[in-house]
CSV table of C-alpha atoms in Angstrom, one decimal:
chain,number,residue,atom,x,y,z
A,291,MET,CA,-59.5,94.1,183.1
A,292,SER,CA,-58.3,97.4,184.8
A,293,ILE,CA,-56.0,100.0,183.3
A,294,SER,CA,-53.0,101.0,185.2
A,295,THR,CA,-52.3,104.3,185.6
A,296,GLY,CA,-49.0,104.2,183.4
A,297,SER,CA,-51.0,103.1,180.5
A,298,ALA,CA,-54.1,105.7,181.1
A,299,VAL,CA,-51.3,108.4,180.9
A,300,GLN,CA,-49.8,106.8,177.8
A,301,ILE,CA,-53.1,106.6,176.1
A,302,LEU,CA,-53.9,110.2,176.7
A,303,LEU,CA,-50.7,111.4,175.2
A,304,LEU,CA,-50.9,109.2,172.4
A,305,ALA,CA,-54.5,110.8,171.9
A,306,GLY,CA,-53.0,114.4,172.0
A,307,GLY,CA,-50.1,113.4,170.1
A,308,LEU,CA,-52.6,112.5,167.5
A,309,THR,CA,-54.2,115.7,167.5
A,310,LEU,CA,-51.0,117.7,166.8
A,311,VAL,CA,-50.2,115.6,163.5
A,312,PRO,CA,-51.8,118.2,161.3
A,313,ALA,CA,-50.2,120.8,162.6
A,314,VAL,CA,-46.8,119.0,162.5
A,315,LEU,CA,-47.5,118.3,158.6
A,316,PHE,CA,-48.3,122.0,157.6
A,317,THR,CA,-45.6,123.5,159.6
A,318,VAL,CA,-42.2,121.3,159.4
A,319,THR,CA,-42.8,119.4,156.3
A,320,SER,CA,-42.9,119.9,152.5
A,321,PHE,CA,-46.5,120.1,152.4
A,322,THR,CA,-47.2,123.6,153.0
A,323,ARG,CA,-45.2,124.3,149.4
A,324,ILE,CA,-46.9,121.3,147.6
A,325,LEU,CA,-50.2,122.2,148.1
A,326,VAL,CA,-49.5,126.2,147.4
A,327,VAL,CA,-48.2,125.5,144.6
A,328,LEU,CA,-50.9,122.9,143.2
A,329,GLY,CA,-53.6,125.2,144.0
A,330,PHE,CA,-51.5,128.2,142.2
A,331,VAL,CA,-51.9,125.4,139.0
A,332,ARG,CA,-55.5,125.1,139.3
A,333,THR,CA,-55.8,129.1,139.6
A,334,ALA,CA,-53.7,129.8,136.8
A,335,ILE,CA,-55.5,127.4,134.1
A,336,GLY,CA,-58.9,128.9,135.2
A,337,THR,CA,-60.6,125.9,136.5
A,338,THR,CA,-61.8,126.6,139.8
A,339,THR,CA,-63.0,123.3,140.9
A,340,SER,CA,-61.2,120.9,139.2
A,341,PRO,CA,-59.3,119.1,140.5
A,342,PRO,CA,-61.0,119.6,143.7
A,343,ASN,CA,-59.4,120.5,146.9
A,344,GLN,CA,-59.4,116.6,148.1
A,345,VAL,CA,-57.7,115.6,145.2
A,346,LEU,CA,-55.2,118.5,145.8
A,347,VAL,CA,-54.4,117.6,149.4
A,348,GLY,CA,-54.3,113.9,148.7
A,349,ILE,CA,-51.2,114.7,145.8
A,350,ALA,CA,-49.7,117.2,148.2
A,351,LEU,CA,-49.7,114.2,150.9
A,352,PHE,CA,-48.2,111.9,149.1
A,353,LEU,CA,-45.8,113.7,147.6
A,354,THR,CA,-45.0,115.1,151.1
A,355,LEU,CA,-44.6,111.5,152.2
A,356,PHE,CA,-42.1,110.8,148.7
A,357,VAL,CA,-39.9,114.1,149.4
A,358,MET,CA,-39.7,113.4,153.1
A,359,ALA,CA,-38.9,109.7,153.0
A,360,PRO,CA,-35.2,110.3,153.8
A,361,THR,CA,-36.1,112.3,156.9
A,362,ILE,CA,-38.6,109.8,158.0
A,363,ASN,CA,-36.5,107.3,157.3
A,364,ALA,CA,-33.9,108.6,159.8
A,365,VAL,CA,-36.7,109.3,162.4
A,366,ARG,CA,-38.0,106.0,162.5
A,367,LYS,CA,-34.0,104.6,162.6
A,368,ASP,CA,-32.7,107.3,165.1
A,369,ALA,CA,-35.7,107.5,167.6
A,370,VAL,CA,-38.6,105.3,166.7
A,371,GLU,CA,-37.0,102.0,166.6
A,372,PRO,CA,-34.8,102.6,169.9
A,373,LEU,CA,-37.7,103.5,171.8
A,374,ALA,CA,-40.0,100.4,170.7
A,375,ALA,CA,-36.8,98.2,171.7
A,376,HIS,CA,-36.9,100.3,175.2
A,377,LYS,CA,-33.4,101.3,174.5
A,378,LEU,CA,-34.4,105.0,174.7
A,379,SER,CA,-36.5,107.2,176.8
A,380,ALA,CA,-39.4,108.9,175.4
A,381,GLY,CA,-37.5,112.6,176.1
A,382,ALA,CA,-34.1,111.1,174.3
A,383,ALA,CA,-36.2,109.9,171.8
A,384,LEU,CA,-38.2,113.3,170.9
A,385,GLU,CA,-34.4,115.0,170.8
A,386,ARG,CA,-33.2,112.6,168.1
A,387,ALA,CA,-36.4,112.8,166.1
A,388,GLU,CA,-35.7,116.5,165.9
A,389,LEU,CA,-32.4,116.4,164.6
A,390,PRO,CA,-33.7,114.8,161.0
A,391,LEU,CA,-36.4,117.4,161.0
A,392,ARG,CA,-34.3,120.5,161.9
A,393,GLU,CA,-31.7,119.4,159.2
A,394,PHE,CA,-34.3,119.5,156.6
A,395,MET,CA,-35.7,122.8,157.9
A,396,PHE,CA,-32.3,124.5,157.8
A,397,LYS,CA,-31.5,123.0,154.2
A,398,GLN,CA,-35.1,125.1,153.0
A,399,THR,CA,-34.9,128.1,155.2
A,400,GLN,CA,-33.7,131.6,153.7
A,401,PRO,CA,-30.7,133.2,155.9
A,402,ALA,CA,-32.9,136.4,155.4
A,403,ASP,CA,-36.0,134.6,157.1
A,404,LEU,CA,-33.8,133.0,159.9
A,405,GLU,CA,-32.4,136.2,160.8
A,406,LEU,CA,-35.4,137.9,160.8
A,407,PHE,CA,-37.1,135.7,163.2
A,408,VAL,CA,-33.8,135.5,165.3
A,409,ASN,CA,-34.3,139.1,165.9
A,410,LEU,CA,-37.7,138.9,166.9
A,411,ALA,CA,-37.2,136.9,169.4
A,412,HIS,CA,-34.5,138.8,170.7
A,413,GLU,CA,-31.9,136.2,170.5
A,414,LYS,CA,-28.5,136.3,170.1
A,415,THR,CA,-26.7,135.6,166.6
A,416,PRO,CA,-26.1,132.1,166.6
A,417,GLN,CA,-23.0,130.9,165.2
A,418,ARG,CA,-23.9,127.2,164.9
A,419,ARG,CA,-26.6,125.4,163.8
A,420,ALA,CA,-27.3,123.7,167.3
A,421,GLU,CA,-27.9,127.4,168.9
A,422,VAL,CA,-31.1,128.1,166.7
A,423,PRO,CA,-34.1,127.5,169.0
A,424,THR,CA,-36.6,125.1,167.3
A,425,ASP,CA,-39.4,127.6,167.8
A,426,VAL,CA,-37.4,130.4,166.0
A,427,LEU,CA,-36.5,128.1,163.2
A,428,ILE,CA,-40.2,126.5,162.3
A,429,PRO,CA,-41.9,130.2,161.5
A,430,ALA,CA,-38.8,130.9,159.6
A,431,PHE,CA,-39.1,127.6,157.7
A,432,ILE,CA,-42.6,128.5,157.3
A,433,VAL,CA,-42.3,131.7,155.9
A,434,SER,CA,-39.1,130.2,153.2
A,435,GLU,CA,-41.9,127.5,152.0
A,436,LEU,CA,-44.2,130.3,151.5
A,437,LYS,CA,-42.0,132.9,149.6
A,438,THR,CA,-40.6,129.8,147.4
A,439,ALA,CA,-44.2,128.6,146.8
A,440,PHE,CA,-44.8,132.0,145.6
A,441,GLU,CA,-42.0,132.1,143.1
A,442,ILE,CA,-42.9,128.6,141.7
A,443,GLY,CA,-46.6,129.8,141.2
A,444,LEU,CA,-45.4,133.2,139.4
A,445,LEU,CA,-43.4,131.1,136.7
A,446,ILE,CA,-46.3,128.9,136.4
A,447,PHE,CA,-49.0,131.9,136.1
A,448,LEU,CA,-46.9,133.9,133.3
A,449,PRO,CA,-47.5,131.4,130.1
A,450,PHE,CA,-51.2,131.1,130.7
A,451,LEU,CA,-51.5,135.3,131.6
A,452,ILE,CA,-50.1,135.5,127.9
A,453,ILE,CA,-52.9,133.1,126.8
A,454,GLU,CA,-55.4,135.7,128.2
A,455,LEU,CA,-53.7,138.8,126.9
A,456,VAL,CA,-53.7,137.2,123.2
A,457,VAL,CA,-57.3,136.2,123.5
A,458,SER,CA,-58.3,139.3,124.9
A,459,SER,CA,-57.0,141.2,122.8
A,460,THR,CA,-57.8,139.6,119.6
A,461,LEU,CA,-61.7,139.5,121.0
A,462,MET,CA,-61.3,143.4,121.3
A,463,SER,CA,-60.4,143.6,117.9
A,464,MET,CA,-63.0,142.0,116.4
A,465,GLY,CA,-65.3,144.0,118.0
A,466,MET,CA,-66.6,140.8,120.3
A,467,ILE,CA,-66.8,142.7,123.8
A,468,MET,CA,-69.9,140.8,125.5
A,469,LEU,CA,-68.0,137.3,124.9
A,470,PRO,CA,-65.9,136.5,128.2
A,471,PRO,CA,-62.4,135.9,127.4
A,472,THR,CA,-61.9,133.3,130.2
A,473,PHE,CA,-64.5,131.1,127.9
A,474,ILE,CA,-62.3,131.3,124.6
A,475,SER,CA,-59.0,130.9,126.8
A,476,LEU,CA,-59.9,128.2,129.3
A,477,PRO,CA,-59.5,125.5,126.0
A,478,PHE,CA,-56.1,126.9,124.9
A,479,LYS,CA,-55.0,126.8,128.4
A,480,LEU,CA,-56.1,123.3,128.8
A,481,LEU,CA,-54.7,122.6,125.5
A,482,LEU,CA,-51.6,124.0,126.2
A,483,PHE,CA,-51.2,122.2,129.8
A,484,VAL,CA,-51.8,118.8,128.1
A,485,LEU,CA,-49.5,119.2,125.5
A,486,ILE,CA,-46.5,120.0,127.4
A,487,ASP,CA,-47.4,117.1,129.8
A,488,GLY,CA,-47.9,119.8,132.8
A,489,TRP,CA,-48.2,118.1,135.6
A,490,ASP,CA,-45.1,116.1,135.3
A,491,LEU,CA,-43.5,119.4,134.8
A,492,VAL,CA,-45.0,120.8,137.9
A,493,ILE,CA,-44.3,117.9,140.3
A,494,LYS,CA,-40.7,117.6,139.2
A,495,ALA,CA,-40.1,120.8,139.7
A,496,LEU,CA,-41.7,120.9,143.0
A,497,VAL,CA,-39.4,117.6,144.1
A,498,GLN,CA,-36.6,119.5,142.4
A,499,SER,CA,-37.0,122.3,144.6
A,500,PHE,CA,-36.3,120.4,147.7
A,501,HIS,CA,-33.0,119.3,146.5
């Protein structure tokens, strides 16, 4: 059975679109903030390989789906379903799908970062959100996500840093200079993290940070 030219073009566009999925995942969703914060948690505790990267990425992916559920539902309702029912053209569906994503990014983007990229793009100061180009909004959103992730990471690091300082001071006072402080502090940090139900606190803080 021969494939029509139109079908071949659609298949080619679909294959090309799939290659952009990782880029979209990293740039216009909550994935970046979640993954960076989870990395901070692992580094703060001191377990450099546990949980492994694959586990952190998996957790970040499903937390992203959880956080982005309202946006994903809006995209499906306003763009995907009308396109599948042949009520919208591909271009119109793309424009409708862009609106919920832009709304999500605007809520998470700090005004200072948005102003920075508007100035870098030599754009006129927008009076309304609709006047902000998407190619300006996306980098501003990414920078804001990194800032927020590092702020959360700093708060996560502080209690574990205190434990490191206490253990180091204790070992110095006892004259045990040759014993690595990390060897002693790691069990205490793990114990603290387990006792305060650390994973629940971190995930709760992450999800609430988007609201």
